[in-house]
mmCIF file of C-alpha atoms in Angstrom:
data_model
loop_
_atom_site.group_PDB
_atom_site.id
_atom_site.type_symbol
_atom_site.label_atom_id
_atom_site.label_comp_id
_atom_site.label_asym_id
_atom_site.label_seq_id
_atom_site.Cartn_x
_atom_site.Cartn_y
_atom_site.Cartn_z
ATOM 1 C CA MET Q 21 60.340 80.302 -42.807
ATOM 2 C CA GLU Q 22 63.338 78.215 -41.742
ATOM 3 C CA ILE Q 23 64.930 78.804 -38.336
ATOM 4 C CA SER Q 24 68.104 77.186 -37.070
ATOM 5 C CA ILE Q 25 70.920 77.802 -34.588
ATOM 6 C CA PRO Q 26 73.964 76.423 -36.427
ATOM 7 C CA THR Q 27 76.724 77.789 -34.166
ATOM 8 C CA THR Q 28 77.546 79.369 -30.838
ATOM 9 C CA GLN Q 29 80.047 82.102 -30.093
ATOM 10 C CA LEU Q 30 82.005 83.030 -26.988
ATOM 11 C CA SER Q 31 81.912 86.750 -26.155
ATOM 12 C CA THR Q 32 83.977 88.557 -23.521
ATOM 13 C CA ASN Q 33 82.167 91.907 -23.286
ATOM 14 C CA PRO Q 34 81.136 92.918 -20.665
ATOM 15 C CA LYS Q 35 81.970 89.542 -19.155
ATOM 16 C CA PRO Q 36 82.469 86.077 -20.713
ATOM 17 C CA HIS Q 37 79.231 84.596 -22.005
ATOM 18 C CA THR Q 38 77.913 82.435 -24.832
ATOM 19 C CA THR Q 39 75.819 83.834 -27.688
ATOM 20 C CA TYR Q 40 73.711 81.715 -30.044
ATOM 21 C CA THR Q 41 73.670 82.510 -33.759
ATOM 22 C CA ILE Q 42 70.095 82.295 -35.085
ATOM 23 C CA SER Q 43 69.837 81.818 -38.852
ATOM 24 C CA MET Q 44 66.581 82.978 -40.492
ATOM 25 C CA ARG Q 45 65.703 82.025 -44.060
ATOM 26 C CA LEU Q 46 62.631 83.733 -45.510
ATOM 27 C CA PRO Q 47 61.353 83.243 -49.073
ATOM 28 C CA LEU Q 48 63.088 86.388 -50.343
ATOM 29 C CA ARG Q 49 65.977 86.964 -47.976
ATOM 30 C CA SER Q 50 68.088 85.467 -45.184
ATOM 31 C CA PHE Q 51 69.745 86.983 -42.131
ATOM 32 C CA THR Q 52 71.339 86.048 -38.808
ATOM 33 C CA LEU Q 53 71.195 87.500 -35.308
ATOM 34 C CA GLN Q 54 72.917 86.871 -31.975
ATOM 35 C CA LYS Q 55 71.020 86.114 -28.743
ATOM 36 C CA ARG Q 56 72.056 85.205 -25.221
ATOM 37 C CA PHE Q 57 70.443 82.443 -23.195
ATOM 38 C CA SER Q 58 68.780 85.029 -20.968
ATOM 39 C CA ASP Q 59 67.081 86.473 -24.082
ATOM 40 C CA PHE Q 60 65.410 83.105 -24.690
ATOM 41 C CA LEU Q 61 64.163 82.953 -21.110
ATOM 42 C CA THR Q 62 62.754 86.468 -21.435
ATOM 43 C CA LEU Q 63 61.099 85.503 -24.733
ATOM 44 C CA HIS Q 64 59.461 82.482 -23.113
ATOM 45 C CA ALA Q 65 58.044 84.598 -20.305
ATOM 46 C CA GLN Q 66 56.724 87.236 -22.737
ATOM 47 C CA LEU Q 67 55.141 84.626 -25.026
ATOM 48 C CA THR Q 68 53.404 83.037 -22.066
ATOM 49 C CA SER Q 69 52.120 86.414 -20.902
ATOM 50 C CA GLN Q 70 50.993 87.789 -24.289
ATOM 51 C CA ALA Q 71 49.444 84.542 -25.582
ATOM 52 C CA SER Q 72 47.867 83.675 -22.196
ATOM 53 C CA ALA Q 73 49.367 80.203 -22.469
ATOM 54 C CA ALA Q 74 52.809 78.664 -22.376
ATOM 55 C CA PRO Q 75 54.369 77.575 -25.700
ATOM 56 C CA PRO Q 76 54.190 73.861 -26.534
ATOM 57 C CA ILE Q 77 57.817 73.465 -25.513
ATOM 58 C CA SER Q 78 59.983 75.111 -22.889
ATOM 59 C CA PRO Q 79 63.594 76.274 -23.217
ATOM 60 C CA PRO Q 80 66.255 74.271 -21.406
ATOM 61 C CA PRO Q 81 66.550 75.051 -17.688
ATOM 62 C CA LYS Q 82 69.193 77.383 -16.342
ATOM 63 C CA SER Q 83 72.256 75.683 -14.895
ATOM 64 C CA TYR Q 84 73.559 77.005 -11.565
ATOM 65 C CA PHE Q 85 76.523 74.645 -11.188
ATOM 66 C CA SER Q 86 78.080 74.805 -14.651
ATOM 67 C CA ASN Q 87 78.868 77.512 -17.211
ATOM 68 C CA THR Q 88 78.715 77.214 -20.978
ATOM 69 C CA THR Q 89 81.871 79.310 -21.333
ATOM 70 C CA HIS Q 90 83.875 76.494 -19.731
ATOM 71 C CA ASN Q 91 81.703 73.527 -20.670
ATOM 72 C CA PRO Q 92 81.456 72.931 -24.481
ATOM 73 C CA VAL Q 93 79.185 69.919 -23.931
ATOM 74 C CA LEU Q 94 76.649 72.024 -22.049
ATOM 75 C CA ALA Q 95 76.856 74.756 -24.705
ATOM 76 C CA GLU Q 96 76.165 72.247 -27.500
ATOM 77 C CA SER Q 97 73.249 70.568 -25.702
ATOM 78 C CA ARG Q 98 71.739 73.971 -24.944
ATOM 79 C CA ARG Q 99 72.162 75.027 -28.597
ATOM 80 C CA VAL Q 100 70.266 71.939 -29.762
ATOM 81 C CA ALA Q 101 67.497 72.496 -27.210
ATOM 82 C CA LEU Q 102 67.091 76.183 -28.101
ATOM 83 C CA GLU Q 103 66.983 75.355 -31.819
ATOM 84 C CA GLN Q 104 64.245 72.816 -31.156
ATOM 85 C CA TYR Q 105 62.412 75.423 -29.055
ATOM 86 C CA LEU Q 106 62.296 77.980 -31.899
ATOM 87 C CA GLN Q 107 61.489 75.411 -34.588
ATOM 88 C CA THR Q 108 58.606 73.985 -32.551
ATOM 89 C CA ILE Q 109 56.982 77.398 -32.110
ATOM 90 C CA SER Q 110 57.574 78.253 -35.793
ATOM 91 C CA SER Q 111 56.004 75.028 -37.077
ATOM 92 C CA CYS Q 112 53.206 74.762 -34.508
ATOM 93 C CA SER Q 113 49.703 74.685 -35.990
ATOM 94 C CA GLU Q 114 48.570 77.133 -33.289
ATOM 95 C CA PRO Q 115 49.701 80.650 -34.368
ATOM 96 C CA ARG Q 116 48.998 82.512 -31.111
ATOM 97 C CA TRP Q 117 52.681 82.667 -30.091
ATOM 98 C CA ARG Q 118 53.856 83.733 -33.549
ATOM 99 C CA ASP Q 119 51.268 86.533 -33.564
ATOM 100 C CA THR Q 120 52.760 88.220 -30.506
ATOM 101 C CA SER Q 121 54.959 91.309 -30.643
ATOM 102 C CA ALA Q 122 57.535 89.499 -28.486
ATOM 103 C CA TRP Q 123 58.116 86.922 -31.233
ATOM 104 C CA HIS Q 124 58.472 89.619 -33.902
ATOM 105 C CA THR Q 125 60.821 91.693 -31.777
ATOM 106 C CA PHE Q 126 62.966 88.722 -30.809
ATOM 107 C CA LEU Q 127 63.480 87.664 -34.464
ATOM 108 C CA ASN Q 128 63.608 91.227 -35.877
ATOM 109 C CA LEU Q 129 60.731 90.501 -38.245
ATOM 110 C CA PRO Q 130 59.121 93.428 -40.120
ATOM 111 C CA SER Q 131 56.228 94.955 -38.227
ATOM 112 C CA SER Q 132 53.826 94.377 -41.163
ATOM 113 C CA VAL Q 133 54.481 90.635 -41.271
ATOM 114 C CA SER Q 134 51.614 88.575 -39.920
ATOM 115 C CA ALA Q 135 52.645 85.258 -38.412
ATOM 116 C CA LYS Q 136 49.318 83.520 -38.887
ATOM 117 C CA SER Q 137 51.065 80.664 -40.623
ATOM 118 C CA SER Q 138 54.568 79.308 -40.593
ATOM 119 C CA ILE Q 139 54.281 78.038 -44.105
ATOM 120 C CA ALA Q 140 56.745 79.853 -46.339
ATOM 121 C CA SER Q 141 54.292 80.504 -49.115
ATOM 122 C CA ASN Q 142 51.859 82.266 -46.791
ATOM 123 C CA LEU Q 143 54.628 84.351 -45.276
ATOM 124 C CA HIS Q 144 55.850 85.203 -48.770
ATOM 125 C CA GLY Q 145 52.371 86.304 -49.752
ATOM 126 C CA THR Q 146 52.060 88.453 -46.647
ATOM 127 C CA ILE Q 147 55.358 90.233 -47.277
ATOM 128 C CA THR Q 148 54.798 90.844 -50.961
ATOM 129 C CA SER Q 149 51.039 91.396 -51.108
ATOM 130 C CA ALA Q 150 50.234 94.607 -52.977
ATOM 131 C CA ALA Q 151 46.751 94.686 -51.473
ATOM 132 C CA SER Q 152 47.988 95.266 -47.911
ATOM 133 C CA GLY Q 153 48.509 99.018 -48.439
ATOM 134 C CA PRO Q 154 51.572 101.110 -49.201
ATOM 135 C CA ALA Q 155 54.949 99.544 -48.447
ATOM 136 C CA THR Q 156 56.198 101.684 -45.560
ATOM 137 C CA ASP Q 157 58.862 99.288 -44.278
ATOM 138 C CA PRO Q 158 62.294 99.542 -46.000
ATOM 139 C CA VAL Q 159 62.914 95.790 -45.906
ATOM 140 C CA VAL Q 160 59.417 94.857 -47.069
ATOM 141 C CA TRP Q 161 59.743 97.471 -49.831
ATOM 142 C CA LEU Q 162 62.848 95.745 -51.182
ATOM 143 C CA ASP Q 163 61.177 92.336 -50.925
ATOM 144 C CA MET Q 164 58.216 93.630 -52.923
ATOM 145 C CA TYR Q 165 60.563 95.099 -55.527
ATOM 146 C CA ARG Q 166 62.234 91.705 -55.958
ATOM 147 C CA GLU Q 167 58.790 90.182 -56.406
ATOM 148 C CA LEU Q 168 58.025 92.847 -59.003
ATOM 149 C CA LYS Q 169 61.135 91.912 -60.986
ATOM 150 C CA ALA Q 170 60.065 88.264 -60.825
ATOM 151 C CA GLN Q 171 56.615 89.170 -62.171
ATOM 152 C CA LEU Q 172 58.108 91.116 -65.083
ATOM 153 C CA HIS Q 173 60.485 88.252 -65.799
ATOM 154 C CA GLU Q 174 57.583 85.792 -65.842
ATOM 155 C CA ALA Q 175 55.667 88.064 -68.244
ATOM 156 C CA ARG Q 176 58.660 88.213 -70.579
ATOM 157 C CA ILE Q 177 58.985 84.427 -70.509
ATOM 158 C CA GLN Q 178 55.308 83.984 -71.407
ATOM 159 C CA ILE Q 179 55.566 86.512 -74.253
ATOM 160 C CA THR Q 180 58.564 84.630 -75.635
ATOM 161 C CA ARG Q 181 56.652 81.371 -75.267
ATOM 162 C CA ARG Q 182 53.749 82.847 -77.228
ATOM 163 C CA ASP Q 183 56.049 84.037 -79.987
ATOM 164 C CA GLN Q 184 57.655 80.607 -80.297
ATOM 165 C CA ALA Q 185 54.291 78.785 -80.411
ATOM 166 C CA ALA Q 186 53.561 79.761 -84.024
ATOM 167 C CA GLY Q 187 50.650 77.757 -85.375
ATOM 168 C CA ASN Q 188 49.521 76.513 -81.954
ATOM 169 C CA THR Q 189 46.575 78.725 -81.074
ATOM 170 C CA GLN Q 190 45.868 77.117 -77.706
ATOM 171 C CA VAL Q 191 49.442 77.610 -76.434
ATOM 172 C CA GLN Q 192 49.401 81.198 -77.686
ATOM 173 C CA HIS Q 193 46.174 81.960 -75.797
ATOM 174 C CA GLU Q 194 47.498 80.365 -72.597
ATOM 175 C CA ALA Q 195 50.783 82.271 -72.819
ATOM 176 C CA SER Q 196 48.957 85.546 -73.461
ATOM 177 C CA ALA Q 197 46.688 84.988 -70.451
ATOM 178 C CA GLN Q 198 49.646 84.223 -68.168
ATOM 179 C CA ALA Q 199 51.565 87.252 -69.455
ATOM 180 C CA LYS Q 200 48.581 89.556 -68.868
ATOM 181 C CA LYS Q 201 48.133 88.115 -65.369
ATOM 182 C CA SER Q 202 51.777 88.800 -64.489
ATOM 183 C CA LEU Q 203 51.581 92.319 -65.929
ATOM 184 C CA VAL Q 204 48.438 93.107 -63.918
ATOM 185 C CA LYS Q 205 50.180 91.940 -60.731
ATOM 186 C CA ALA Q 206 53.223 94.002 -61.677
ATOM 187 C CA GLY Q 207 51.030 97.083 -62.126
ATOM 188 C CA SER Q 208 49.529 96.659 -58.650
ATOM 189 C CA THR Q 209 52.968 96.145 -57.105
ATOM 190 C CA ILE Q 210 54.351 99.245 -58.837
ATOM 191 C CA ALA Q 211 51.466 101.331 -57.478
ATOM 192 C CA THR Q 212 52.077 99.984 -53.957
ATOM 193 C CA LEU Q 213 55.812 100.730 -54.121
ATOM 194 C CA ALA Q 214 55.201 104.235 -55.458
ATOM 195 C CA ASP Q 215 52.647 104.982 -52.720
ATOM 196 C CA GLY Q 216 55.105 103.773 -50.117
ATOM 197 C CA LEU Q 217 57.786 106.158 -51.374
ATOM 198 C CA LYS Q 218 55.313 109.064 -51.311
ATOM 199 C CA LYS Q 219 54.740 108.394 -47.601
ATOM 200 C CA SER Q 220 58.401 107.740 -46.787
ATOM 201 C CA GLY Q 221 58.644 111.023 -44.897
ATOM 202 C CA ASP Q 222 55.629 110.449 -42.623
ATOM 203 C CA ASP Q 223 54.807 106.785 -42.062
ATOM 204 C CA TRP Q 224 58.277 105.222 -42.031
ATOM 205 C CA GLY Q 225 59.016 106.451 -38.524
ATOM 206 C CA SER Q 226 62.552 105.870 -37.283
ATOM 207 C CA GLN Q 227 63.375 103.959 -40.465
ATOM 208 C CA LYS Q 228 63.046 107.065 -42.613
ATOM 209 C CA LEU Q 229 65.142 106.841 -45.772
ATOM 210 C CA GLY Q 230 67.637 109.449 -46.898
ATOM 211 C CA GLU Q 231 66.969 111.619 -49.918
ATOM 212 C CA GLY Q 232 69.516 109.745 -52.022
ATOM 213 C CA GLU Q 233 67.996 106.355 -51.209
ATOM 214 C CA VAL Q 234 64.469 107.632 -51.937
ATOM 215 C CA ARG Q 235 65.686 108.975 -55.281
ATOM 216 C CA ARG Q 236 67.311 105.641 -56.117
ATOM 217 C CA ARG Q 237 64.157 103.719 -55.293
ATOM 218 C CA LYS Q 238 62.039 106.093 -57.342
ATOM 219 C CA ASP Q 239 64.360 105.433 -60.298
ATOM 220 C CA LEU Q 240 63.881 101.691 -59.780
ATOM 221 C CA VAL Q 241 60.092 102.097 -59.821
ATOM 222 C CA ALA Q 242 60.244 104.292 -62.947
ATOM 223 C CA SER Q 243 62.439 101.734 -64.715
ATOM 224 C CA ALA Q 244 60.080 98.900 -63.769
ATOM 225 C CA ARG Q 245 57.092 100.932 -64.991
ATOM 226 C CA LYS Q 246 58.767 101.521 -68.371
ATOM 227 C CA GLU Q 247 59.641 97.850 -68.650
ATOM 228 C CA LYS Q 248 56.030 96.901 -67.886
ATOM 229 C CA GLU Q 249 54.719 99.343 -70.498
ATOM 230 C CA SER Q 250 57.136 98.015 -73.123
ATOM 231 C CA LEU Q 251 56.041 94.435 -72.400
ATOM 232 C CA GLU Q 252 52.389 95.456 -72.674
ATOM 233 C CA GLY Q 253 53.094 97.139 -76.009
ATOM 234 C CA LEU Q 254 54.929 94.078 -77.274
ATOM 235 C CA LEU Q 255 52.093 91.781 -76.222
ATOM 236 C CA SER Q 256 49.500 94.062 -77.860
ATOM 237 C CA ALA Q 257 51.525 94.097 -81.075
ATOM 238 C CA MET Q 258 51.681 90.310 -81.087
ATOM 239 C CA VAL Q 259 47.918 90.047 -80.560
ATOM 240 C CA ALA Q 260 47.267 92.540 -83.371
ATOM 241 C CA LYS Q 261 49.583 90.597 -85.627
ATOM 242 C CA ALA Q 262 47.683 87.393 -84.892
ATOM 243 C CA GLN Q 263 44.403 89.113 -85.755
ATOM 244 C CA VAL Q 264 45.822 90.326 -89.078
ATOM 245 C CA ASP Q 265 47.069 86.819 -89.807
ATOM 246 C CA ALA Q 266 43.614 85.423 -89.124
ATOM 247 C CA VAL Q 267 42.019 87.961 -91.498
ATOM 248 C CA MET Q 268 44.541 87.165 -94.201
ATOM 249 C CA ALA Q 269 43.945 83.450 -93.721
ATOM 250 C CA ASP Q 270 40.187 83.944 -94.153
ATOM 251 C CA LYS Q 271 40.791 85.999 -97.265
ATOM 252 C CA GLY Q 272 43.061 83.325 -98.650
ATOM 253 C CA ALA Q 273 40.435 80.679 -98.023
ATOM 254 C CA LEU Q 274 37.822 82.724 -99.883
ATOM 255 C CA LEU Q 275 40.165 83.263 -102.808
ATOM 256 C CA GLY Q 276 40.895 79.566 -102.880
ATOM 257 C CA MET Q 277 37.192 78.745 -103.059
ATOM 258 C CA GLY Q 278 36.697 81.234 -105.919
ATOM 259 C CA ALA Q 279 39.624 79.831 -107.792
ATOM 260 C CA ALA Q 280 38.300 76.289 -107.372
ATOM 261 C CA ALA Q 281 35.007 77.391 -109.006
ATOM 262 C CA THR Q 282 36.759 78.621 -112.171
ATOM 263 C CA ASN Q 283 38.163 76.479 -114.945
ATOM 264 C CA GLY Q 284 41.655 75.146 -114.987
ATOM 265 C CA SER Q 285 42.951 77.729 -117.447
ATOM 266 C CA ALA Q 286 41.842 80.611 -115.212
ATOM 267 C CA LYS Q 287 43.625 79.040 -112.253
ATOM 268 C CA LYS Q 288 46.761 78.705 -114.348
ATOM 269 C CA ALA Q 289 46.525 82.351 -115.409
ATOM 270 C CA VAL Q 290 46.206 83.529 -111.821
ATOM 271 C CA GLY Q 291 49.121 81.366 -110.757
ATOM 272 C CA SER Q 292 51.335 82.680 -113.533
ATOM 273 C CA GLY Q 293 50.909 86.223 -112.163
ATOM 274 C CA ARG Q 294 53.018 85.459 -109.054
ATOM 275 C CA VAL Q 295 56.740 85.022 -108.693
ATOM 276 C CA LEU Q 296 56.843 82.114 -106.268
ATOM 277 C CA GLY Q 297 59.634 81.771 -103.758
ATOM 278 C CA LYS Q 298 59.585 79.559 -100.696
ATOM 279 C CA GLU Q 299 55.890 79.117 -99.885
ATOM 280 C CA THR Q 300 54.599 79.072 -96.311
ATOM 281 C CA ALA Q 301 51.192 78.402 -94.818
ATOM 282 C CA ARG Q 302 50.613 82.149 -94.579
ATOM 283 C CA THR Q 303 51.472 82.998 -98.200
ATOM 284 C CA ARG Q 304 50.320 79.919 -100.058
ATOM 285 C CA GLU Q 305 46.776 81.183 -100.656
ATOM 286 C CA LEU Q 306 47.635 84.876 -101.248
ATOM 287 C CA ASP Q 307 47.999 86.668 -104.521
ATOM 288 C CA ASN Q 308 50.723 89.248 -105.211
ATOM 289 C CA ALA Q 309 48.798 92.081 -103.544
ATOM 290 C CA GLY Q 310 48.136 89.962 -100.466
ATOM 291 C CA VAL Q 311 51.786 88.928 -100.169
ATOM 292 C CA LEU Q 312 52.880 92.568 -100.486
ATOM 293 C CA GLN Q 313 50.439 93.651 -97.791
ATOM 294 C CA LEU Q 314 51.620 90.844 -95.510
ATOM 295 C CA GLN Q 315 55.258 91.838 -96.002
ATOM 296 C CA GLN Q 316 54.474 95.480 -95.224
ATOM 297 C CA GLN Q 317 52.625 94.469 -92.073
ATOM 298 C CA MET Q 318 55.519 92.273 -90.911
ATOM 299 C CA MET Q 319 58.015 95.078 -91.564
ATOM 300 C CA MET Q 320 55.919 97.502 -89.499
ATOM 301 C CA GLU Q 321 55.767 95.020 -86.636
ATOM 302 C CA GLN Q 322 59.507 94.449 -86.810
ATOM 303 C CA ASP Q 323 60.075 98.216 -86.712
ATOM 304 C CA GLU Q 324 57.888 98.450 -83.598
ATOM 305 C CA ASP Q 325 59.808 95.603 -81.946
ATOM 306 C CA VAL Q 326 63.106 97.310 -82.762
ATOM 307 C CA SER Q 327 61.818 100.566 -81.258
ATOM 308 C CA VAL Q 328 60.797 98.784 -78.061
ATOM 309 C CA LEU Q 329 64.164 97.035 -77.900
ATOM 310 C CA ALA Q 330 66.010 100.316 -78.484
ATOM 311 C CA ALA Q 331 64.079 101.962 -75.655
ATOM 312 C CA ALA Q 332 64.940 99.073 -73.335
ATOM 313 C CA VAL Q 333 68.628 99.285 -74.291
ATOM 314 C CA ARG Q 334 68.652 103.050 -73.680
ATOM 315 C CA ARG Q 335 67.103 102.527 -70.257
ATOM 316 C CA GLN Q 336 69.666 99.854 -69.404
ATOM 317 C CA ARG Q 337 72.412 102.281 -70.365
ATOM 318 C CA GLU Q 338 70.903 104.953 -68.120
ATOM 319 C CA LEU Q 339 70.742 102.482 -65.256
ATOM 320 C CA GLY Q 340 74.364 101.509 -65.869
ATOM 321 C CA GLU Q 341 75.443 105.143 -65.733
ATOM 322 C CA GLN Q 342 73.460 105.694 -62.525
ATOM 323 C CA ILE Q 343 75.027 102.607 -60.968
ATOM 324 C CA ASN Q 344 78.477 103.866 -61.979
ATOM 325 C CA GLN Q 345 77.793 107.243 -60.355
ATOM 326 C CA GLU Q 346 76.596 105.514 -57.200
ATOM 327 C CA LEU Q 347 79.743 103.361 -57.123
ATOM 328 C CA VAL Q 348 81.937 106.447 -57.458
ATOM 329 C CA ILE Q 349 80.151 108.053 -54.498
ATOM 330 C CA GLN Q 350 80.437 104.853 -52.463
ATOM 331 C CA ASN Q 351 84.174 104.630 -53.233
ATOM 332 C CA GLU Q 352 84.642 108.210 -52.058
ATOM 333 C CA MET Q 353 82.753 107.437 -48.846
ATOM 334 C CA LEU Q 354 84.901 104.341 -48.301
ATOM 335 C CA GLY Q 355 88.007 106.473 -48.797
ATOM 336 C CA MET Q 356 86.797 108.950 -46.199
ATOM 337 C CA LEU Q 357 86.009 106.079 -43.835
ATOM 338 C CA ASP Q 358 89.494 104.662 -44.340
ATOM 339 C CA GLU Q 359 91.026 108.035 -43.490
ATOM 340 C CA ASP Q 360 88.889 108.290 -40.355
ATOM 341 C CA VAL Q 361 89.888 104.780 -39.284
ATOM 342 C CA THR Q 362 93.575 105.607 -39.830
ATOM 343 C CA ARG Q 363 93.249 108.804 -37.819
ATOM 344 C CA VAL Q 364 91.436 107.065 -34.967
ATOM 345 C CA ALA Q 365 94.014 104.262 -34.982
ATOM 346 C CA GLY Q 366 96.750 106.876 -34.610
ATOM 347 C CA LYS Q 367 94.963 108.442 -31.666
ATOM 348 C CA VAL Q 368 94.473 105.048 -30.051
ATOM 349 C CA GLU Q 369 98.179 104.287 -30.477
ATOM 350 C CA VAL Q 370 99.122 107.603 -28.849
ATOM 351 C CA ALA Q 371 96.732 106.914 -25.972
ATOM 352 C CA ARG Q 372 98.167 103.424 -25.554
ATOM 353 C CA LYS Q 373 101.701 104.798 -25.293
ATOM 354 C CA ARG Q 374 100.568 107.359 -22.704
ATOM 355 C CA VAL Q 375 98.883 104.626 -20.664
ATOM 356 C CA ALA Q 376 102.066 102.559 -20.891
ATOM 357 C CA LYS Q 377 104.124 105.491 -19.562
ATOM 358 C CA ILE Q 378 101.696 106.070 -16.696
ATOM 359 C CA SER Q 379 101.639 102.387 -15.752
#
């Protein structure tokens, strides 16, 4: 997790004061938030109280004779000191201050995030772990869905790698193992996301999702489940094809040994029964019946691959249509918002003219 305070901002409501822009970069998302200097002092007091010890560094002291709204040098020095304050707590080897609710509340971190380590990989694993129970936080749910898409993408890459490693058995086995591992993780993540949506009405508290958003997320889970099943089917077909190839290779070797035991004229007679085209390692030792069987098997596998691809294309089309419908609804909502803004602006203008007449 990376924390920084890149800029400051001068605010005038309710009275002039300086706010500090905190930039948070997590493994799967980034966001910013605004805090006043008094918020940092309150945080320091709460951390000291909840952790029973003061943090390893203190925030800069409060100035009674100068104001950051009129002193840019003081504002910049305070920004640097506050940035160092947050970064020191975030990178400290002692996690007691990051485990407190004050730290989570101050940085708007999800309630299910454990701050036992400031290392990004550990935080990433905490947010996206499927073993931590149903995802009942809207932000964590989206982070886990992004992780799910990454797992499916990794499985597809490994399946492609296996397909391209023709003749290299070791690479094929490694790619298959990695693809299965990614698919198993994807299955666990899908189950966690689905369980979270089932409990969206009870355990999500004040962050309860609307019916439309729940429906959209259920569609995302269903699409990911179909994609996972199609990848599993494709991987199973490739494994079955490899097994058939191994059987045909063994049969070819046996036929080659039998042919070597016969005389030269018999070998010539057998060879004359085939119409040879471009020979490959898979067809060189097969007779006509073996070549025909191999061709039929390859055509069946190609038909299965085409069916899987067609199903994926149909699903992508459905998703595109759903996205289009959602965009139409969003455009209508934006139009209504624009009308409301115009109407309110008119009322404000009328009120301003009335105030001008009274004054």
